[in-house]
C-alpha cells in the first residue's frame, strides 16, 4: 500500500476501497458474492483480495454451516477487526493524544502523554510512534497497521491550505507531515487541532447532530471551531475559530500572537493561574485550582466569575454574528464547572439578542482530551456531512506529501 503514486496505484487504491467498503457494509461475503457486487473482473478482484489478505486488512473464514452435500464449504472474507485504518494525532502545546479506528470505523483505542512545551518535532513524533505502538502492541487483539490508509494530524495555530479546492498551489508540507510520512508511509492530513476538536464534538460529542455549533477550548491556548450551516468552517486562510485572539482588554497584556488584551491573556490556563496567585491564591496547576474552587475558596470563585463574564461577552458577540444553536466549552479549565460556566450563561442571557438568547444551549464538551485526535480521524475518513464542502478534504488516491517531495 505504499507504492509510488501514479494512475495505476490510484486505480488500485480505488479498487481496494471499493472492496473494503462492501465488506464494511455487508459483513462477511464469499468471493462470488463480492464479485457480483463490485463489478471487477475475477482476476482483478482475486489480485486485490490477495493483497488485502497479505496486508492483514481482510481475513478469510470457512463458513461454519456450509450446506450439506458435495463441494467445498464456502470461504468468506471479512474485515480484520484488528486492522487499523486511520490514526488521529493531536499535537497540543504540552502533550499529545492519539486515537485509532479499525476498518469497520470503530474506535479501537486512544492514549495521551504530556511533554515539555519546547520538545522539538522529532521528539514529538517519536512519542507519537510510541503511543501508537501501545495501541498496536503484539498480543492477540492488538491493532495491526497493515491496512493503515492515512493519518489525520492536528497542530496548534493557523494551518494554511489551498484557498479553493481547485487551487493547484498547495502549501509546503509541515515538518510533522514529513516526519510522520517517513515513518508510516501513508498520507498525512493536517489541520488546526482545536478545529479538529470542534469537528469531533460535532460528530460524536456534546454537539452531535448540530448544524450550527460554536466550540471554545480553554486550555494552554484559547481557541475554537465553528460548524456553520452543517459545514465545518475553515476561513480563507485557515484562521476561522481563533476566538482566543479577540480583544477583551484594549491595551491589555501582551499576547503570544503579537497583539494585546486578547481573550487568551485572560482565559488561558496560565493567565488564570497567574491571576489567582497575584490575588493571593495558591495553585500550581488546574487540578489544584479545582480543589480550591471545591473547598469554596473566595478568591478562586471571584476570579472565575470575572473570567467567565469575559468569555461570555465574547461568546455573546459571536452568537449575534453567527447564530449557533449549541455552544460547547472544552479544555482543562471547563472542568472548574459552574463557577466559570454560570457567569458565561449570565453574559449570554444579557448580551445575546432577546429573540435568540433562550434558544442557545451551553454544554460542556464530552470527548475530553481525545477530541482533537478523533477529529483527525474524521478528517481522514471524510464521511461526515460536516466535511462535504471542506476544502482540505483528502484524496487518498493521491499522496500530497510524496507528490511534493518528488519535485526538488
Ligand atoms: Zn492574541
mmCIF file of C-alpha atoms and ligand atoms in Angstrom:
data_model
loop_
_atom_site.group_PDB
_atom_site.id
_atom_site.type_symbol
_atom_site.label_atom_id
_atom_site.label_comp_id
_atom_site.label_asym_id
_atom_site.label_seq_id
_atom_site.Cartn_x
_atom_site.Cartn_y
_atom_site.Cartn_z
ATOM 1 C CA UNK A 1 0.000 0.000 0.000
ATOM 2 C CA UNK A 2 2.977 2.307 -0.231
ATOM 3 C CA UNK A 3 3.721 2.169 -3.945
ATOM 4 C CA UNK A 4 4.707 5.455 -5.536
ATOM 5 C CA UNK A 5 1.605 7.330 -6.634
ATOM 6 C CA UNK A 6 0.508 7.186 -10.237
ATOM 7 C CA UNK A 7 -2.650 6.494 -12.196
ATOM 8 C CA UNK A 8 -2.308 2.724 -11.706
ATOM 9 C CA UNK A 9 -1.783 2.829 -7.962
ATOM 10 C CA UNK A 10 -4.637 5.305 -7.670
ATOM 11 C CA UNK A 11 -6.870 2.908 -9.553
ATOM 12 C CA UNK A 12 -5.728 0.061 -7.335
ATOM 13 C CA UNK A 13 -6.376 2.070 -4.184
ATOM 14 C CA UNK A 14 -9.866 2.824 -5.528
ATOM 15 C CA UNK A 15 -10.484 -0.903 -6.035
ATOM 16 C CA UNK A 16 -9.254 -1.690 -2.533
ATOM 17 C CA UNK A 17 -11.548 0.971 -1.079
ATOM 18 C CA UNK A 18 -14.454 -0.472 -3.070
ATOM 19 C CA UNK A 19 -13.881 -3.986 -1.717
ATOM 20 C CA UNK A 20 -13.324 -2.766 1.866
ATOM 21 C CA UNK A 21 -16.471 -0.618 1.619
ATOM 22 C CA UNK A 22 -18.548 -3.629 0.538
ATOM 23 C CA UNK A 23 -17.238 -5.727 3.430
ATOM 24 C CA UNK A 24 -17.892 -2.866 5.853
ATOM 25 C CA UNK A 25 -21.462 -2.518 4.605
ATOM 26 C CA UNK A 26 -22.476 -6.158 4.149
ATOM 27 C CA UNK A 27 -20.280 -8.064 6.600
ATOM 28 C CA UNK A 28 -18.711 -11.385 5.569
ATOM 29 C CA UNK A 29 -19.028 -12.176 1.855
ATOM 30 C CA UNK A 30 -17.791 -15.000 -0.347
ATOM 31 C CA UNK A 31 -15.547 -14.254 -3.333
ATOM 32 C CA UNK A 32 -18.500 -14.931 -5.633
ATOM 33 C CA UNK A 33 -20.783 -12.507 -3.760
ATOM 34 C CA UNK A 34 -18.064 -9.867 -3.749
ATOM 35 C CA UNK A 35 -17.570 -10.354 -7.479
ATOM 36 C CA UNK A 36 -21.266 -9.770 -8.195
ATOM 37 C CA UNK A 37 -21.371 -6.608 -6.092
ATOM 38 C CA UNK A 38 -18.102 -4.932 -7.093
ATOM 39 C CA UNK A 39 -18.202 -5.429 -10.839
ATOM 40 C CA UNK A 40 -14.433 -6.032 -11.078
ATOM 41 C CA UNK A 41 -13.066 -8.803 -13.262
ATOM 42 C CA UNK A 42 -12.373 -12.077 -11.467
ATOM 43 C CA UNK A 43 -8.606 -11.701 -11.986
ATOM 44 C CA UNK A 44 -8.531 -8.124 -10.661
ATOM 45 C CA UNK A 45 -10.705 -8.986 -7.663
ATOM 46 C CA UNK A 46 -8.600 -12.026 -6.708
ATOM 47 C CA UNK A 47 -5.470 -9.926 -7.069
ATOM 48 C CA UNK A 48 -6.833 -7.159 -4.831
ATOM 49 C CA UNK A 49 -8.049 -9.698 -2.271
ATOM 50 C CA UNK A 50 -4.677 -11.464 -2.141
ATOM 51 C CA UNK A 51 -3.017 -8.123 -1.334
ATOM 52 C CA UNK A 52 -5.622 -7.173 1.282
ATOM 53 C CA UNK A 53 -5.237 -10.568 2.988
ATOM 54 C CA UNK A 54 -1.432 -10.282 2.893
ATOM 55 C CA UNK A 55 -1.656 -6.780 4.433
ATOM 56 C CA UNK A 56 -3.858 -8.126 7.228
ATOM 57 C CA UNK A 57 -6.775 -5.895 6.251
ATOM 58 C CA UNK A 58 -9.039 -8.804 5.332
ATOM 59 C CA UNK A 59 -9.220 -12.257 6.873
ATOM 60 C CA UNK A 60 -10.744 -15.441 5.482
ATOM 61 C CA UNK A 61 -13.061 -17.805 7.341
ATOM 62 C CA UNK A 62 -14.645 -21.070 6.372
ATOM 63 C CA UNK A 63 -18.389 -20.898 6.767
ATOM 64 C CA UNK A 64 -19.460 -22.975 9.746
ATOM 65 C CA UNK A 65 -22.820 -24.006 8.427
ATOM 66 C CA UNK A 66 -21.901 -24.984 4.928
ATOM 67 C CA UNK A 67 -24.777 -26.633 3.109
ATOM 68 C CA UNK A 68 -24.502 -30.383 3.226
ATOM 69 C CA UNK A 69 -23.583 -32.215 0.125
ATOM 70 C CA UNK A 70 -20.858 -32.096 -2.387
ATOM 71 C CA UNK A 71 -18.281 -29.382 -2.840
ATOM 72 C CA UNK A 72 -16.014 -27.482 -0.520
ATOM 73 C CA UNK A 73 -17.524 -25.355 2.236
ATOM 74 C CA UNK A 74 -17.656 -21.727 1.039
ATOM 75 C CA UNK A 75 -14.853 -19.485 2.222
ATOM 76 C CA UNK A 76 -15.925 -15.984 3.249
ATOM 77 C CA UNK A 77 -13.930 -12.804 3.558
ATOM 78 C CA UNK A 78 -14.369 -10.305 6.322
ATOM 79 C CA UNK A 79 -12.700 -7.137 7.606
ATOM 80 C CA UNK A 80 -9.976 -7.878 10.115
ATOM 81 C CA UNK A 81 -11.317 -6.320 13.341
ATOM 82 C CA UNK A 82 -7.713 -5.805 14.489
ATOM 83 C CA UNK A 83 -6.644 -3.892 11.391
ATOM 84 C CA UNK A 84 -6.293 -0.156 11.876
ATOM 85 C CA UNK A 85 -7.439 2.059 9.066
ATOM 86 C CA UNK A 86 -6.836 5.534 10.365
ATOM 87 C CA UNK A 87 -4.919 7.230 13.150
ATOM 88 C CA UNK A 88 -5.605 10.683 14.569
ATOM 89 C CA UNK A 89 -2.913 12.614 16.438
ATOM 90 C CA UNK A 90 -3.458 15.877 18.312
ATOM 91 C CA UNK A 91 -0.156 17.698 18.887
ATOM 92 C CA UNK A 92 -1.080 20.225 21.580
ATOM 93 C CA UNK A 93 1.402 22.656 23.132
ATOM 94 C CA UNK A 94 2.349 20.408 26.020
ATOM 95 C CA UNK A 95 1.242 16.929 25.157
ATOM 96 C CA UNK A 96 -0.135 14.647 22.527
ATOM 97 C CA UNK A 97 -3.133 12.424 22.100
ATOM 98 C CA UNK A 98 -3.565 9.562 19.650
ATOM 99 C CA UNK A 99 -6.637 7.556 18.647
ATOM 100 C CA UNK A 100 -7.196 4.825 16.070
ATOM 101 C CA UNK A 101 -10.130 3.277 14.241
ATOM 102 C CA UNK A 102 -10.311 -0.146 12.636
ATOM 103 C CA UNK A 103 -11.621 -0.933 9.168
ATOM 104 C CA UNK A 104 -15.185 -1.013 10.476
ATOM 105 C CA UNK A 105 -14.564 2.575 11.668
ATOM 106 C CA UNK A 106 -14.887 1.606 15.332
ATOM 107 C CA UNK A 107 -12.590 3.435 17.745
ATOM 108 C CA UNK A 108 -10.160 0.789 18.967
ATOM 109 C CA UNK A 109 -8.121 2.826 21.390
ATOM 110 C CA UNK A 110 -6.662 6.140 22.444
ATOM 111 C CA UNK A 111 -3.669 7.241 24.502
ATOM 112 C CA UNK A 112 -2.184 10.503 25.791
ATOM 113 C CA UNK A 113 1.088 11.744 27.202
ATOM 114 C CA UNK A 114 2.255 15.174 28.377
ATOM 115 C CA UNK A 115 5.637 16.609 27.331
ATOM 116 C CA UNK A 116 7.659 19.801 27.722
ATOM 117 C CA UNK A 117 6.404 22.722 25.630
ATOM 118 C CA UNK A 118 9.787 23.057 23.870
ATOM 119 C CA UNK A 119 10.082 19.407 22.751
ATOM 120 C CA UNK A 120 11.159 19.506 19.064
ATOM 121 C CA UNK A 121 9.067 17.845 16.327
ATOM 122 C CA UNK A 122 11.410 14.847 16.093
ATOM 123 C CA UNK A 123 10.809 14.108 19.785
ATOM 124 C CA UNK A 124 7.056 14.593 19.470
ATOM 125 C CA UNK A 125 6.857 12.228 16.523
ATOM 126 C CA UNK A 126 8.918 9.619 18.402
ATOM 127 C CA UNK A 127 6.500 9.936 21.315
ATOM 128 C CA UNK A 128 3.536 9.612 18.934
ATOM 129 C CA UNK A 129 5.073 6.482 17.449
ATOM 130 C CA UNK A 130 5.473 5.016 20.933
ATOM 131 C CA UNK A 131 1.859 5.785 21.854
ATOM 132 C CA UNK A 132 0.615 4.275 18.592
ATOM 133 C CA UNK A 133 2.786 1.265 19.433
ATOM 134 C CA UNK A 134 0.923 0.977 22.738
ATOM 135 C CA UNK A 135 -2.322 0.673 20.749
ATOM 136 C CA UNK A 136 -0.865 -1.800 18.282
ATOM 137 C CA UNK A 137 1.364 -3.946 20.510
ATOM 138 C CA UNK A 138 1.981 -7.569 19.634
ATOM 139 C CA UNK A 139 -0.579 -9.540 21.625
ATOM 140 C CA UNK A 140 -3.809 -11.022 20.298
ATOM 141 C CA UNK A 141 -6.419 -8.350 19.717
ATOM 142 C CA UNK A 142 -3.678 -5.778 19.122
ATOM 143 C CA UNK A 143 -4.200 -3.304 16.330
ATOM 144 C CA UNK A 144 -2.315 -4.042 13.083
ATOM 145 C CA UNK A 145 -1.201 -1.244 10.812
ATOM 146 C CA UNK A 146 -1.009 -3.169 7.516
ATOM 147 C CA UNK A 147 -4.280 -1.594 6.410
ATOM 148 C CA UNK A 148 -3.485 1.949 7.551
ATOM 149 C CA UNK A 149 -4.696 4.387 4.889
ATOM 150 C CA UNK A 150 -3.822 7.788 6.358
ATOM 151 C CA UNK A 151 -3.053 9.814 9.464
ATOM 152 C CA UNK A 152 -5.015 12.925 10.445
ATOM 153 C CA UNK A 153 -2.976 15.417 12.456
ATOM 154 C CA UNK A 154 -3.926 18.463 14.482
ATOM 155 C CA UNK A 155 -1.373 21.175 15.295
ATOM 156 C CA UNK A 156 -1.556 24.455 17.202
ATOM 157 C CA UNK A 157 -2.140 27.638 15.223
ATOM 158 C CA UNK A 158 -3.379 28.521 11.764
ATOM 159 C CA UNK A 159 -2.908 25.899 9.063
ATOM 160 C CA UNK A 160 -2.511 27.207 5.525
ATOM 161 C CA UNK A 161 -4.185 25.269 2.766
ATOM 162 C CA UNK A 162 -5.392 25.802 -0.763
ATOM 163 C CA UNK A 163 -7.893 28.643 -0.643
ATOM 164 C CA UNK A 164 -10.137 26.863 -3.069
ATOM 165 C CA UNK A 165 -10.405 23.101 -3.571
ATOM 166 C CA UNK A 166 -9.437 23.536 -7.223
ATOM 167 C CA UNK A 167 -6.306 25.576 -6.456
ATOM 168 C CA UNK A 168 -3.157 23.907 -7.736
ATOM 169 C CA UNK A 169 -0.898 25.736 -5.318
ATOM 170 C CA UNK A 170 -0.513 23.541 -2.241
ATOM 171 C CA UNK A 171 1.265 24.984 0.771
ATOM 172 C CA UNK A 172 4.656 23.440 1.657
ATOM 173 C CA UNK A 173 4.298 20.406 3.955
ATOM 174 C CA UNK A 174 4.550 20.939 7.719
ATOM 175 C CA UNK A 175 7.646 19.285 9.298
ATOM 176 C CA UNK A 176 5.423 16.908 11.239
ATOM 177 C CA UNK A 177 3.824 15.728 7.986
ATOM 178 C CA UNK A 178 7.223 14.847 6.534
ATOM 179 C CA UNK A 179 8.362 13.064 9.700
ATOM 180 C CA UNK A 180 5.176 11.013 10.053
ATOM 181 C CA UNK A 181 5.137 10.191 6.370
ATOM 182 C CA UNK A 182 8.719 8.926 6.627
ATOM 183 C CA UNK A 183 7.769 6.586 9.480
ATOM 184 C CA UNK A 184 4.388 5.303 8.328
ATOM 185 C CA UNK A 185 4.480 5.709 4.535
ATOM 186 C CA UNK A 186 0.892 6.951 4.266
ATOM 187 C CA UNK A 187 -0.658 10.380 3.517
ATOM 188 C CA UNK A 188 -0.671 12.755 6.479
ATOM 189 C CA UNK A 189 -3.515 15.282 6.547
ATOM 190 C CA UNK A 190 -3.075 18.377 8.670
ATOM 191 C CA UNK A 191 -5.400 20.916 10.274
ATOM 192 C CA UNK A 192 -5.692 23.190 13.276
ATOM 193 C CA UNK A 193 -6.089 20.953 16.325
ATOM 194 C CA UNK A 194 -8.818 22.982 18.005
ATOM 195 C CA UNK A 195 -10.884 22.998 14.826
ATOM 196 C CA UNK A 196 -10.480 19.220 14.724
ATOM 197 C CA UNK A 197 -11.677 19.040 18.349
ATOM 198 C CA UNK A 198 -14.741 21.055 17.288
ATOM 199 C CA UNK A 199 -15.298 18.575 14.475
ATOM 200 C CA UNK A 200 -15.008 15.635 16.891
ATOM 201 C CA UNK A 201 -17.518 17.183 19.323
ATOM 202 C CA UNK A 202 -19.916 17.995 16.459
ATOM 203 C CA UNK A 203 -19.810 14.420 15.142
ATOM 204 C CA UNK A 204 -19.544 12.260 18.288
ATOM 205 C CA UNK A 205 -19.627 14.566 21.299
ATOM 206 C CA UNK A 206 -21.632 17.281 23.036
ATOM 207 C CA UNK A 207 -22.954 18.781 19.784
ATOM 208 C CA UNK A 208 -23.583 15.548 17.841
ATOM 209 C CA UNK A 209 -26.036 16.243 15.046
ATOM 210 C CA UNK A 210 -25.751 20.033 15.452
ATOM 211 C CA UNK A 211 -25.746 22.046 12.250
ATOM 212 C CA UNK A 212 -24.627 25.352 13.804
ATOM 213 C CA UNK A 213 -22.091 24.817 16.558
ATOM 214 C CA UNK A 214 -19.645 27.097 18.313
ATOM 215 C CA UNK A 215 -16.823 25.287 20.121
ATOM 216 C CA UNK A 216 -14.447 27.011 22.560
ATOM 217 C CA UNK A 217 -11.429 25.305 24.138
ATOM 218 C CA UNK A 218 -9.931 26.776 27.318
ATOM 219 C CA UNK A 219 -6.505 25.222 27.635
ATOM 220 C CA UNK A 220 -2.878 26.439 27.484
ATOM 221 C CA UNK A 221 -4.170 28.341 24.485
ATOM 222 C CA UNK A 222 -7.697 29.542 23.851
ATOM 223 C CA UNK A 223 -9.200 28.630 20.505
ATOM 224 C CA UNK A 224 -12.241 27.174 18.908
ATOM 225 C CA UNK A 225 -14.044 25.962 15.861
ATOM 226 C CA UNK A 226 -17.254 26.633 14.007
ATOM 227 C CA UNK A 227 -19.797 24.488 12.264
ATOM 228 C CA UNK A 228 -21.971 26.774 10.143
ATOM 229 C CA UNK A 229 -24.968 25.513 8.185
ATOM 230 C CA UNK A 230 -23.849 21.899 8.576
ATOM 231 C CA UNK A 231 -20.257 22.521 7.424
ATOM 232 C CA UNK A 232 -17.023 22.813 9.345
ATOM 233 C CA UNK A 233 -15.835 26.361 8.647
ATOM 234 C CA UNK A 234 -12.182 26.913 7.825
ATOM 235 C CA UNK A 235 -11.946 30.510 6.691
ATOM 236 C CA UNK A 236 -9.961 31.935 3.795
ATOM 237 C CA UNK A 237 -6.552 31.485 5.427
ATOM 238 C CA UNK A 238 -7.333 28.668 7.830
ATOM 239 C CA UNK A 239 -7.942 31.289 10.510
ATOM 240 C CA UNK A 240 -11.519 30.566 11.461
ATOM 241 C CA UNK A 241 -12.120 29.862 15.157
ATOM 242 C CA UNK A 242 -9.258 31.929 16.647
ATOM 243 C CA UNK A 243 -11.597 33.172 19.386
ATOM 244 C CA UNK A 244 -8.701 33.418 21.832
ATOM 245 C CA UNK A 245 -7.399 36.436 19.939
ATOM 246 C CA UNK A 246 -10.496 38.547 20.127
ATOM 247 C CA UNK A 247 -9.664 41.713 22.106
ATOM 248 C CA UNK A 248 -11.281 41.895 25.532
ATOM 249 C CA UNK A 249 -8.987 44.484 27.174
ATOM 250 C CA UNK A 250 -7.808 47.168 24.741
ATOM 251 C CA UNK A 251 -4.160 47.915 25.560
ATOM 252 C CA UNK A 252 -4.071 44.976 27.973
ATOM 253 C CA UNK A 253 -1.429 42.286 28.494
ATOM 254 C CA UNK A 254 0.762 41.239 25.571
ATOM 255 C CA UNK A 255 -0.394 38.057 23.854
ATOM 256 C CA UNK A 256 1.594 35.298 22.140
ATOM 257 C CA UNK A 257 0.001 36.303 18.833
ATOM 258 C CA UNK A 258 1.699 39.724 18.929
ATOM 259 C CA UNK A 259 -1.432 41.617 19.931
ATOM 260 C CA UNK A 260 -2.533 42.880 23.334
ATOM 261 C CA UNK A 261 -5.535 42.237 25.563
ATOM 262 C CA UNK A 262 -6.702 39.100 23.733
ATOM 263 C CA UNK A 263 -9.161 36.701 25.431
ATOM 264 C CA UNK A 264 -6.225 34.274 25.730
ATOM 265 C CA UNK A 265 -4.416 36.749 28.052
ATOM 266 C CA UNK A 266 -7.379 36.436 30.440
ATOM 267 C CA UNK A 267 -8.774 32.926 29.982
ATOM 268 C CA UNK A 268 -5.832 30.584 29.223
ATOM 269 C CA UNK A 269 -4.612 28.196 31.946
ATOM 270 C CA UNK A 270 -1.521 30.309 32.566
ATOM 271 C CA UNK A 271 -3.453 33.576 32.644
ATOM 272 C CA UNK A 272 -5.965 32.202 35.150
ATOM 273 C CA UNK A 273 -3.311 30.637 37.420
ATOM 274 C CA UNK A 274 -1.162 33.809 37.289
ATOM 275 C CA UNK A 275 -4.151 35.982 38.195
ATOM 276 C CA UNK A 276 -5.109 33.618 41.015
ATOM 277 C CA UNK A 277 -1.625 33.724 42.520
ATOM 278 C CA UNK A 278 -1.417 37.506 42.063
ATOM 279 C CA UNK A 279 -4.627 37.737 44.109
ATOM 280 C CA UNK A 280 -3.058 35.660 46.896
ATOM 281 C CA UNK A 281 -4.255 32.197 45.903
ATOM 282 C CA UNK A 282 -2.060 29.108 45.784
ATOM 283 C CA UNK A 283 -2.282 26.693 42.857
ATOM 284 C CA UNK A 284 0.378 25.320 40.529
ATOM 285 C CA UNK A 285 -1.998 23.657 38.104
ATOM 286 C CA UNK A 286 -5.651 23.259 37.142
ATOM 287 C CA UNK A 287 -6.382 20.296 39.476
ATOM 288 C CA UNK A 288 -5.165 22.427 42.425
ATOM 289 C CA UNK A 289 -7.328 25.324 41.269
ATOM 290 C CA UNK A 290 -10.320 22.966 41.069
ATOM 291 C CA UNK A 291 -9.615 21.793 44.618
ATOM 292 C CA UNK A 292 -9.612 25.415 45.789
ATOM 293 C CA UNK A 293 -12.922 26.018 43.978
ATOM 294 C CA UNK A 294 -14.476 22.923 45.533
ATOM 295 C CA UNK A 295 -13.383 23.973 49.010
ATOM 296 C CA UNK A 296 -15.196 27.283 48.464
ATOM 297 C CA UNK A 297 -12.076 29.466 48.216
ATOM 298 C CA UNK A 298 -13.481 33.007 47.810
ATOM 299 C CA UNK A 299 -10.550 34.271 45.721
ATOM 300 C CA UNK A 300 -10.847 31.403 43.228
ATOM 301 C CA UNK A 301 -14.630 31.842 42.925
ATOM 302 C CA UNK A 302 -14.305 35.611 42.475
ATOM 303 C CA UNK A 303 -11.594 35.162 39.833
ATOM 304 C CA UNK A 304 -13.500 32.550 37.803
ATOM 305 C CA UNK A 305 -16.623 34.706 37.944
ATOM 306 C CA UNK A 306 -14.735 37.536 36.239
ATOM 307 C CA UNK A 307 -13.075 35.238 33.670
ATOM 308 C CA UNK A 308 -16.428 33.601 32.889
ATOM 309 C CA UNK A 309 -18.024 37.005 32.330
ATOM 310 C CA UNK A 310 -15.310 37.910 29.812
ATOM 311 C CA UNK A 311 -15.713 34.612 27.996
ATOM 312 C CA UNK A 312 -19.489 35.079 27.978
ATOM 313 C CA UNK A 313 -19.231 38.548 26.438
ATOM 314 C CA UNK A 314 -17.091 37.205 23.595
ATOM 315 C CA UNK A 315 -19.430 34.250 23.071
ATOM 316 C CA UNK A 316 -22.476 36.525 23.078
ATOM 317 C CA UNK A 317 -20.912 38.694 20.366
ATOM 318 C CA UNK A 318 -20.127 35.561 18.345
ATOM 319 C CA UNK A 319 -23.705 34.319 18.846
ATOM 320 C CA UNK A 320 -25.077 37.545 17.433
ATOM 321 C CA UNK A 321 -22.736 37.197 14.443
ATOM 322 C CA UNK A 322 -23.170 33.501 13.711
ATOM 323 C CA UNK A 323 -26.364 32.276 15.375
ATOM 324 C CA UNK A 324 -25.283 28.889 16.765
ATOM 325 C CA UNK A 325 -27.810 26.552 18.375
ATOM 326 C CA UNK A 326 -25.187 24.947 20.616
ATOM 327 C CA UNK A 327 -22.077 26.318 22.327
ATOM 328 C CA UNK A 328 -19.625 23.682 23.552
ATOM 329 C CA UNK A 329 -16.923 24.573 26.064
ATOM 330 C CA UNK A 330 -13.978 22.203 26.390
ATOM 331 C CA UNK A 331 -10.387 22.229 27.620
ATOM 332 C CA UNK A 332 -8.992 21.685 31.111
ATOM 333 C CA UNK A 333 -10.464 24.892 32.563
ATOM 334 C CA UNK A 334 -14.028 23.818 31.684
ATOM 335 C CA UNK A 335 -13.622 21.247 34.477
ATOM 336 C CA UNK A 336 -13.885 24.091 37.033
ATOM 337 C CA UNK A 337 -17.620 23.781 36.313
ATOM 338 C CA UNK A 338 -20.390 26.099 37.455
ATOM 339 C CA UNK A 339 -18.199 28.876 38.965
ATOM 340 C CA UNK A 340 -16.851 29.506 35.437
ATOM 341 C CA UNK A 341 -19.882 28.497 33.358
ATOM 342 C CA UNK A 342 -22.641 30.264 35.336
ATOM 343 C CA UNK A 343 -21.213 33.730 34.575
ATOM 344 C CA UNK A 344 -20.902 32.633 30.922
ATOM 345 C CA UNK A 345 -24.641 31.812 30.954
ATOM 346 C CA UNK A 346 -25.403 35.160 32.606
ATOM 347 C CA UNK A 347 -23.415 37.070 29.982
ATOM 348 C CA UNK A 348 -25.198 35.190 27.201
ATOM 349 C CA UNK A 349 -28.581 35.991 28.757
ATOM 350 C CA UNK A 350 -27.597 39.635 28.966
ATOM 351 C CA UNK A 351 -25.900 40.197 25.608
ATOM 352 C CA UNK A 352 -27.361 37.781 23.074
ATOM 353 C CA UNK A 353 -30.262 39.334 21.149
ATOM 354 C CA UNK A 354 -33.536 38.709 23.013
ATOM 355 C CA UNK A 355 -35.070 36.855 20.075
ATOM 356 C CA UNK A 356 -32.487 34.041 20.270
ATOM 357 C CA UNK A 357 -30.985 34.129 23.771
ATOM 358 C CA UNK A 358 -33.200 31.372 25.162
ATOM 359 C CA UNK A 359 -32.550 29.116 22.210
ATOM 360 C CA UNK A 360 -28.771 28.857 22.524
ATOM 361 C CA UNK A 361 -27.698 25.894 24.639
ATOM 362 C CA UNK A 362 -24.398 25.898 26.522
ATOM 363 C CA UNK A 363 -22.805 22.477 27.042
ATOM 364 C CA UNK A 364 -19.599 21.035 28.450
ATOM 365 C CA UNK A 365 -17.502 19.064 25.940
ATOM 366 C CA UNK A 366 -17.838 15.294 26.338
ATOM 367 C CA UNK A 367 -14.916 13.788 24.405
ATOM 368 C CA UNK A 368 -12.226 15.012 26.789
ATOM 369 C CA UNK A 369 -8.666 15.259 25.588
ATOM 370 C CA UNK A 370 -9.214 12.775 22.737
ATOM 371 C CA UNK A 371 -11.480 15.218 20.831
ATOM 372 C CA UNK A 372 -8.735 16.567 18.545
ATOM 373 C CA UNK A 373 -7.360 13.118 17.679
ATOM 374 C CA UNK A 374 -10.897 11.916 16.890
ATOM 375 C CA UNK A 375 -11.391 14.970 14.676
ATOM 376 C CA UNK A 376 -8.189 13.960 12.844
ATOM 377 C CA UNK A 377 -9.710 10.558 12.180
ATOM 378 C CA UNK A 378 -12.920 12.178 10.927
ATOM 379 C CA UNK A 379 -10.803 14.247 8.521
ATOM 380 C CA UNK A 380 -9.208 11.075 7.150
ATOM 381 C CA UNK A 381 -12.439 9.076 6.828
ATOM 382 C CA UNK A 382 -14.154 12.110 5.289
ATOM 383 C CA UNK A 383 -17.556 10.524 5.803
ATOM 384 C CA UNK A 384 -19.159 13.218 7.949
ATOM 385 C CA UNK A 385 -21.517 15.525 6.028
ATOM 386 C CA UNK A 386 -19.871 18.345 8.030
ATOM 387 C CA UNK A 387 -16.852 17.923 5.728
ATOM 388 C CA UNK A 388 -18.752 17.711 2.444
ATOM 389 C CA UNK A 389 -17.606 21.186 1.416
ATOM 390 C CA UNK A 390 -14.404 21.321 3.436
ATOM 391 C CA UNK A 391 -11.503 22.391 1.197
ATOM 392 C CA UNK A 392 -8.921 20.209 2.957
ATOM 393 C CA UNK A 393 -10.852 17.079 2.013
ATOM 394 C CA UNK A 394 -8.325 14.338 1.351
ATOM 395 C CA UNK A 395 -7.954 12.447 -1.842
ATOM 396 C CA UNK A 396 -6.345 9.315 -0.527
ATOM 397 C CA UNK A 397 -5.552 8.106 -4.015
ATOM 398 C CA UNK A 398 -3.114 10.995 -4.231
ATOM 399 C CA UNK A 399 -0.354 11.424 -1.765
ATOM 400 C CA UNK A 400 0.217 15.137 -1.236
ATOM 401 C CA UNK A 401 3.495 14.597 0.608
ATOM 402 C CA UNK A 402 5.035 12.232 -1.921
ATOM 403 C CA UNK A 403 3.942 14.483 -4.739
ATOM 404 C CA UNK A 404 5.689 17.408 -3.137
ATOM 405 C CA UNK A 405 8.876 15.703 -2.036
ATOM 406 C CA UNK A 406 9.411 14.291 -5.513
ATOM 407 C CA UNK A 407 9.801 17.751 -7.008
ATOM 408 C CA UNK A 408 13.091 19.245 -5.847
HETATM 409 ZN ZN1 LIG B 1 -3.663 37.063 20.849
#
